[in-house]
GROMACS .gro file of C-alpha atoms in nm:
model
  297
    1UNK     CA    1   0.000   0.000   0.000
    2UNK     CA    2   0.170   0.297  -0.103
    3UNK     CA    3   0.073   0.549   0.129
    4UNK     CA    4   0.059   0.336   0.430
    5UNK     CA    5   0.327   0.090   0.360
    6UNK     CA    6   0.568   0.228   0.164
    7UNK     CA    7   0.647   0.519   0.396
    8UNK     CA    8   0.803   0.271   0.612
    9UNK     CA    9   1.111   0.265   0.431
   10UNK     CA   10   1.168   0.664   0.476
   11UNK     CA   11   1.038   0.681   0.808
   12UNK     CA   12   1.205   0.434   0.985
   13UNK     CA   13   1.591   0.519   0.858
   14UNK     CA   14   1.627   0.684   1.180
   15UNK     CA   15   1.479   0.407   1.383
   16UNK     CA   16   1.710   0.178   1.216
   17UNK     CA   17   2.017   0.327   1.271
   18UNK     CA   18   1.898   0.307   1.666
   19UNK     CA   19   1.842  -0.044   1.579
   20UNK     CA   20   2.036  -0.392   1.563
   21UNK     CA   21   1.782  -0.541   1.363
   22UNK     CA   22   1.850  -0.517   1.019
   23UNK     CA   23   1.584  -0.594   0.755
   24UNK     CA   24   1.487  -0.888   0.642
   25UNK     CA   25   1.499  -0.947   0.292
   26UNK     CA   26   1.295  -1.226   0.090
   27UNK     CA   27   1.367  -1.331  -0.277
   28UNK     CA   28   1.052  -1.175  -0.485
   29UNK     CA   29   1.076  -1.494  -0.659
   30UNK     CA   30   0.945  -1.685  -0.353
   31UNK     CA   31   0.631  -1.377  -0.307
   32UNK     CA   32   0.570  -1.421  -0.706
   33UNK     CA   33   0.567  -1.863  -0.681
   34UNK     CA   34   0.311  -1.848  -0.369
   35UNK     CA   35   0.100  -1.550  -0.515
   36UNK     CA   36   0.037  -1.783  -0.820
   37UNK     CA   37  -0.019  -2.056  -0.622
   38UNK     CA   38  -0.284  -1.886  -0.421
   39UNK     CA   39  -0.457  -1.778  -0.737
   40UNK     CA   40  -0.482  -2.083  -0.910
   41UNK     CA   41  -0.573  -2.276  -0.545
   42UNK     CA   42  -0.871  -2.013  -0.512
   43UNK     CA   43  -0.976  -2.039  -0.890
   44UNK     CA   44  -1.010  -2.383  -0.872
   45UNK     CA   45  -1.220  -2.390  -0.590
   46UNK     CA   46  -1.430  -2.131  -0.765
   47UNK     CA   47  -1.484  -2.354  -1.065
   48UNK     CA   48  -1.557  -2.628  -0.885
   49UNK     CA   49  -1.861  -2.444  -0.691
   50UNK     CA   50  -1.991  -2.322  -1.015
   51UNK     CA   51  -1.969  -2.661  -1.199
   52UNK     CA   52  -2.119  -2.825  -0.978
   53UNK     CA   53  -2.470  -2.783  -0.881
   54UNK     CA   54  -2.454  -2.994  -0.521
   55UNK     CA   55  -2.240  -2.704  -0.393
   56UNK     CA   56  -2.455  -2.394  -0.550
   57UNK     CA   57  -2.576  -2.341  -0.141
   58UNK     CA   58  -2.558  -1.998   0.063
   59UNK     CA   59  -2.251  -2.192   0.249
   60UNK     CA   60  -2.033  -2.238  -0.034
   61UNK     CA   61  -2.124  -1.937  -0.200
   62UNK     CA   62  -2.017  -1.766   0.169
   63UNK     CA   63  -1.640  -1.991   0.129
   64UNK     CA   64  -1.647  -1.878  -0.272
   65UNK     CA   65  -1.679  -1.510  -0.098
   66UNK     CA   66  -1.373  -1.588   0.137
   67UNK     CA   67  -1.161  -1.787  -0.192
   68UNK     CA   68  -1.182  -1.420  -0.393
   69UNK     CA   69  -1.046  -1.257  -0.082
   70UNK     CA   70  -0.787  -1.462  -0.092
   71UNK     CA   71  -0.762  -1.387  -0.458
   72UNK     CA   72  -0.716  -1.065  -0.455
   73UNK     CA   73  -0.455  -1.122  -0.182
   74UNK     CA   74  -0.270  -1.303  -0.434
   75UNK     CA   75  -0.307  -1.115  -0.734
   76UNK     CA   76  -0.233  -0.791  -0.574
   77UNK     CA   77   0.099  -0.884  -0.498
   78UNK     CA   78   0.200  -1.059  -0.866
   79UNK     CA   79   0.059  -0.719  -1.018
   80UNK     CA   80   0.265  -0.554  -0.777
   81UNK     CA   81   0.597  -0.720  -0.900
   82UNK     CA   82   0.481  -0.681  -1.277
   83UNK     CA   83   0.487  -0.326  -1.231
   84UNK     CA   84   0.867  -0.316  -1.040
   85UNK     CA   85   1.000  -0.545  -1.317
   86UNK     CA   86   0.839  -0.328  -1.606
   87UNK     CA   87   0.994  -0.040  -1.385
   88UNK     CA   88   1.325  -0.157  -1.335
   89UNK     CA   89   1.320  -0.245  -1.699
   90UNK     CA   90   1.330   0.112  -1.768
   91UNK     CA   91   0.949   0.061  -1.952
   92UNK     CA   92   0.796   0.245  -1.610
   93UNK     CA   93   0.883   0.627  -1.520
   94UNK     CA   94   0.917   0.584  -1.128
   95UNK     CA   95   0.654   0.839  -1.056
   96UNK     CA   96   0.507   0.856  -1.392
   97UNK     CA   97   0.055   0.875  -1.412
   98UNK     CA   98   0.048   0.528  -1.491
   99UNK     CA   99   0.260   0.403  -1.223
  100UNK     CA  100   0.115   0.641  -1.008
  101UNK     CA  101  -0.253   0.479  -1.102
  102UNK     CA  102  -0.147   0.114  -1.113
  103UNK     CA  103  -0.014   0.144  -0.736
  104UNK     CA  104  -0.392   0.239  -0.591
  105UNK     CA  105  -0.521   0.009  -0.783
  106UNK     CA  106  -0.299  -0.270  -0.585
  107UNK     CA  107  -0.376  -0.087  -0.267
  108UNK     CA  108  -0.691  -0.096  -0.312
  109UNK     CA  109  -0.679  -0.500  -0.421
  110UNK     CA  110  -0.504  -0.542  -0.081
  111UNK     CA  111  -0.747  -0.368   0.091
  112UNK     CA  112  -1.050  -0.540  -0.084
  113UNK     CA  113  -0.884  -0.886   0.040
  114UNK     CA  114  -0.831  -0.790   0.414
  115UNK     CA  115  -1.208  -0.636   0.382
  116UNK     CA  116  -1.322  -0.959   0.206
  117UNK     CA  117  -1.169  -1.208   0.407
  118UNK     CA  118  -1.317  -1.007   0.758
  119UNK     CA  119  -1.661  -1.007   0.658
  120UNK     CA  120  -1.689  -1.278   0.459
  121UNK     CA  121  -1.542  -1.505   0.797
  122UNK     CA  122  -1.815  -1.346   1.007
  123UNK     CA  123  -2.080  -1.454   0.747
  124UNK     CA  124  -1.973  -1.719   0.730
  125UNK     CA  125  -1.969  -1.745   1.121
  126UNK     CA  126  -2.351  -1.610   1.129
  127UNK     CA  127  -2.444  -1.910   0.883
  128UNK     CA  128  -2.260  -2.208   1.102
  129UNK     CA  129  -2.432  -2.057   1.389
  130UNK     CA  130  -2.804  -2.074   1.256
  131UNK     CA  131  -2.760  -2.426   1.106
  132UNK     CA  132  -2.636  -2.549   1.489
  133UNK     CA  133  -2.904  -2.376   1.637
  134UNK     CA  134  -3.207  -2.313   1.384
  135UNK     CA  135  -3.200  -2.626   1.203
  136UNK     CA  136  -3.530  -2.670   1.100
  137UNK     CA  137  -3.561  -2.321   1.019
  138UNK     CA  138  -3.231  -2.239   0.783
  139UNK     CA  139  -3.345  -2.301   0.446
  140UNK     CA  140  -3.614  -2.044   0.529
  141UNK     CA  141  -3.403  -1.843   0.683
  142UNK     CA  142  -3.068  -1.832   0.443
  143UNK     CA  143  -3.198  -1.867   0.144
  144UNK     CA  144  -2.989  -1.837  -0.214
  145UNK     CA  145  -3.173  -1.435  -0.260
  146UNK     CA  146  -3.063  -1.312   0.087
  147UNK     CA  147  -2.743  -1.498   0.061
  148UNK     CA  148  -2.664  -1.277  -0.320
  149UNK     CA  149  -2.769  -1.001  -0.137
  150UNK     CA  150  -2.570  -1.016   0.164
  151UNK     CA  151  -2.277  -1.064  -0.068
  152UNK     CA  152  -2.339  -0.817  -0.285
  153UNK     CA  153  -2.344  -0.537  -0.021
  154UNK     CA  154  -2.030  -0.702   0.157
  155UNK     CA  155  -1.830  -0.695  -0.178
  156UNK     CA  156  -2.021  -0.278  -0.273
  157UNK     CA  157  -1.897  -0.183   0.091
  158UNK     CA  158  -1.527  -0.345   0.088
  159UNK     CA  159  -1.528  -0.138  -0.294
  160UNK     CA  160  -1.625   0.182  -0.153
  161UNK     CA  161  -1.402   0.142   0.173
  162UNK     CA  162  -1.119   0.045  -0.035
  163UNK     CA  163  -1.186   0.340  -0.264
  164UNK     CA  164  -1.190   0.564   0.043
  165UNK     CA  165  -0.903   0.418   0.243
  166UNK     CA  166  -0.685   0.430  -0.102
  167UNK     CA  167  -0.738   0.809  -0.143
  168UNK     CA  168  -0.723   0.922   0.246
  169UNK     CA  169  -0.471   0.643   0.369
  170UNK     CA  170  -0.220   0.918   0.464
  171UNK     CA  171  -0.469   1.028   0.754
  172UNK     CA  172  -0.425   0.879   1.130
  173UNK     CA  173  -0.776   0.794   1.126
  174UNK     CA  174  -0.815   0.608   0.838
  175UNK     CA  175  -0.526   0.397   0.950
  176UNK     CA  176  -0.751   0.362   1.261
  177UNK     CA  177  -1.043   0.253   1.106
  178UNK     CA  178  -0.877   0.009   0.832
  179UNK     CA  179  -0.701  -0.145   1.140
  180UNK     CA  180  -1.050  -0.169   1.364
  181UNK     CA  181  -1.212  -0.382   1.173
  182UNK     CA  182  -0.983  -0.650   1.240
  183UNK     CA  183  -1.071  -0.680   1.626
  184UNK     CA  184  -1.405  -0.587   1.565
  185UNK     CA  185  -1.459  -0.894   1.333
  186UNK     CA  186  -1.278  -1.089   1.629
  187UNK     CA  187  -1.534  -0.975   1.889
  188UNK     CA  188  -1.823  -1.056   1.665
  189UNK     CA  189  -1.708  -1.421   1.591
  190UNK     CA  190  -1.569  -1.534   1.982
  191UNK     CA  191  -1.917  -1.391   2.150
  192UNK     CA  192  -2.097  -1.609   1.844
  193UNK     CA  193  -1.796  -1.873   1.938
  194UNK     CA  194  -1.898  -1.840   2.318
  195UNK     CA  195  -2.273  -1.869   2.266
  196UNK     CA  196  -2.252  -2.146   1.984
  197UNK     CA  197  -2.049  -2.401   2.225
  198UNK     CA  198  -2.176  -2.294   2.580
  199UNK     CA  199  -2.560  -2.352   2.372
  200UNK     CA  200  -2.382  -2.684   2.182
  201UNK     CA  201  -2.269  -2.840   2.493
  202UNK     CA  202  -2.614  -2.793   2.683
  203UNK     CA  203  -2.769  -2.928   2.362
  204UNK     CA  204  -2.547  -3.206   2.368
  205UNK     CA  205  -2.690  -3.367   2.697
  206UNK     CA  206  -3.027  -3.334   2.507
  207UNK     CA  207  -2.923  -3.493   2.169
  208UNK     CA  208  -2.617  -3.652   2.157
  209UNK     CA  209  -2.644  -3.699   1.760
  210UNK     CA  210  -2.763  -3.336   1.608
  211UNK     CA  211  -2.501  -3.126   1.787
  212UNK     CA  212  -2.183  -3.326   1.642
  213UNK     CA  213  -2.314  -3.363   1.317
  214UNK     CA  214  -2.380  -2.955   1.297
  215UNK     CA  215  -2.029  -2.917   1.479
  216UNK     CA  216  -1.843  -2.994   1.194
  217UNK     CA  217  -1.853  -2.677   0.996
  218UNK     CA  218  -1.808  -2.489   1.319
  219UNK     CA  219  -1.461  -2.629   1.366
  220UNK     CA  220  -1.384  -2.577   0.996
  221UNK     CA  221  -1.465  -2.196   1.098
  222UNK     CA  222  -1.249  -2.197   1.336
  223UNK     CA  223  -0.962  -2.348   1.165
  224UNK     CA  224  -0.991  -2.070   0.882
  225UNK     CA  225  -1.018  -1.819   1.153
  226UNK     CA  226  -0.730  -1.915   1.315
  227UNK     CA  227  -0.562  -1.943   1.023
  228UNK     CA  228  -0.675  -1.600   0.951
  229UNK     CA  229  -0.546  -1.461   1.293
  230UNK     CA  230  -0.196  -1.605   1.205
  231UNK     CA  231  -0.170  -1.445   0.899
  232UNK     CA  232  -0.329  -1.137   0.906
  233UNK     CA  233  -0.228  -1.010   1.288
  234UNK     CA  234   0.149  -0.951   1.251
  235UNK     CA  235   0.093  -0.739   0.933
  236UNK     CA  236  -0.208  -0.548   1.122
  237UNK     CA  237   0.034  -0.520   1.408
  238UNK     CA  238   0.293  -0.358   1.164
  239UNK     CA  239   0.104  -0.096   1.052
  240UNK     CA  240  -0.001  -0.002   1.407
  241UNK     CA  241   0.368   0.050   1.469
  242UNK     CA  242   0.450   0.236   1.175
  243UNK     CA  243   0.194   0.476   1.264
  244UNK     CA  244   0.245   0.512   1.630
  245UNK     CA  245   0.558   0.453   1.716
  246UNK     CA  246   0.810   0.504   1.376
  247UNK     CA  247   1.085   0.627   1.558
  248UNK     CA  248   1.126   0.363   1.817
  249UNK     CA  249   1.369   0.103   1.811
  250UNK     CA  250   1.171  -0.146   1.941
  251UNK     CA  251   0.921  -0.086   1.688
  252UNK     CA  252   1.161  -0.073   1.389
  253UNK     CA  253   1.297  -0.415   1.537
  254UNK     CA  254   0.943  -0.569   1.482
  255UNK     CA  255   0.911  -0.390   1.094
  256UNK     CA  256   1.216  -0.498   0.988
  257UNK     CA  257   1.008  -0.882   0.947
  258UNK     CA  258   0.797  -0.630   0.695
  259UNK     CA  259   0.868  -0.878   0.415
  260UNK     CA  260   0.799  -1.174   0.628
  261UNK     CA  261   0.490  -1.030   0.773
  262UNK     CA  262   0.347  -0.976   0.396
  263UNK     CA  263   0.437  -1.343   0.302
  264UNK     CA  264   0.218  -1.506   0.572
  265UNK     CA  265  -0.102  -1.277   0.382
  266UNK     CA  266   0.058  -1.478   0.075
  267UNK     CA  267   0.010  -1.785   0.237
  268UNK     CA  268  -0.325  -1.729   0.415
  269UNK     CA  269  -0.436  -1.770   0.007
  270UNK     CA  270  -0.224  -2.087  -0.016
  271UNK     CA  271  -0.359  -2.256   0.330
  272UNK     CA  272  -0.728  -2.203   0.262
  273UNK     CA  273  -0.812  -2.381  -0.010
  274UNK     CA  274  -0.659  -2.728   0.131
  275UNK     CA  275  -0.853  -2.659   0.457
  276UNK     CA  276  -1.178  -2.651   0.244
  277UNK     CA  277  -1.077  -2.957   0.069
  278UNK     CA  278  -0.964  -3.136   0.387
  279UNK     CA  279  -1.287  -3.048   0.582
  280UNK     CA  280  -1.532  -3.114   0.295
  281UNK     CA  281  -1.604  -3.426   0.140
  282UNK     CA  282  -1.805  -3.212  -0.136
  283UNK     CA  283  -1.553  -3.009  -0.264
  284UNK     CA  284  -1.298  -3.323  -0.268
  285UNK     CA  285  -1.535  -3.530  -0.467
  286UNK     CA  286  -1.599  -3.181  -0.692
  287UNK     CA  287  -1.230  -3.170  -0.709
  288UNK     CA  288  -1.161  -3.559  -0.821
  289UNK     CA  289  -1.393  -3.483  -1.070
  290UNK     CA  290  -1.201  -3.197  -1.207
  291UNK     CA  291  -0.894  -3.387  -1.229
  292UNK     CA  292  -0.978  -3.701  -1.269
  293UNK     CA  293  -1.306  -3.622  -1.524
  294UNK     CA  294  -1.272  -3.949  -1.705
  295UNK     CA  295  -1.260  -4.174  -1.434
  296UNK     CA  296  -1.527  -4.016  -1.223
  297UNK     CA  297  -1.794  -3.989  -1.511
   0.00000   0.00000   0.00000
């Protein structure tokens, strides 16, 4: 993000040179492999939901919602080393309109994923916690029309935010709010964690059966989110730094792992996909047949 991560390579020279912790450098090659990875993981998982009409349900729509986050996690950063190559190629002024252009629209990919990848978890939450606990009434309730709808003002809103956050991302408070979300989309899915088990495990005594059945895509949840946490929080954490605290050595310690931090995001994308696949006999059977068309006709 150009306005609030680039800075940190200006800002910080004085922090460094307070600091023994030099940067940490990663080969873009290994950033450009797992970005492609990600992107082809995601797309197939995409084409398998669309192919096949067993899967065309408000839950996998809600994980096809959370494989484009991780999308445009991906693709964000192999558009991002296009443009340095073209650039150190000589085919790229450094500061020239395009380049200028092509940089917010990165940003704004990057900020579209994080956005994507928050709400679309807590949907995702909301949906495991009325099939545990309103069974009988969740077709009526989360149907296919209120499911495009939900996810078509999710995906207007992260749009518009990203807009917004690309064009005022030098102010404090937009740093503030970009960061915010992240805990606030914590909060919302442990008190629907706390209810959902405390509920589960009193349901449990009742019938033994229902409640482990239902469980199932609860713990997927909460392996994404988890995953999620891991890969998401030390970058979130950076950016806190860089905007509180630039000038500390302590703090330029931690953003020195800058490069490191953005290659767990890469890998978020990566992870996801085989956690779907792993958790979800569906998608593995949608995926044999994918590979495997002629012996699975």
């Amino acid at each position: 993000m150009k306005h609030i991560i680039n800075p940190y390579e200006n800002i910080n020279n004085t922090a460094r040179n307070n600091s023994d912790c030099p940067p940490v450098v990663l080969p873009e090659e290994i950033f450009f492999t797992i970005s492609i990875v990600g992107v082809l993981e995601n797309l197939i998982v995409l084409l398998a939901v669309f192919k096949n009409k067993n899967l065309q349900s408000p839950m996998y729509f809600f994980i096809c919602s959370l494989a484009i986050s991780d999308m445009l996690g991906s693709l964000y950063k192999i558009l991002e080393n296009i443009l340095i190559m073209f650039r150190n190629l000589g085919y790229l002024k450094p500061r020239g309109k395009f380049v200028t252009t092509a940089d917010d629209i990165i940003d704004c990919l990057f900020i579209l994923s994080l956005l994507g990848s928050i709400f679309s978890l807590s949907v995702i939450a909301a949906d495991r916690y009325i099939t545990i606990f309103h069974a009988l009434q969740y077709h009526s309730i989360v149907t296919m029309r209120r499911s495009v709808i939900i996810l078509t003002v999710i995906w207007t809103f992260c749009t518009g935010s990203g807009i917004t956050m690309v064009i005022f991302s030098h102010h404090v408070p937009t740093v503030i709010t970009f960061t915010s979300l992240f805990p606030l989309m914590l909060v919302f899915t442990l008190c629907l964690y706390m209810h959902m088990f405390l509920l589960a495990r009193s349901h449990a005594r009742k019938i033994p059966t229902l409640p482990r059945a239902n469980m199932k895509g609860a713990i997927t949840l909460t392996i994404l989110l988890g995953v999620f946490i891991f890969c998401w929080a030390p970058f979130v954490l950076h950016i806190l730094l860089m905007t509180f605290c630039p000038k500390n050595p302590y703090c330029a310690c931690y953003m020195s792992l800058f490069q490191v931090n953005g290659m767990l995001i890469m890998c978020n994308a990566v992870i996801d996909p085989f956690i779907y696949a792993f958790r979800s006999p569906e998608l593995r059977d949608a995926f044999k047949k994918m590979f495997f068309c002629n012996r699975y006709q």
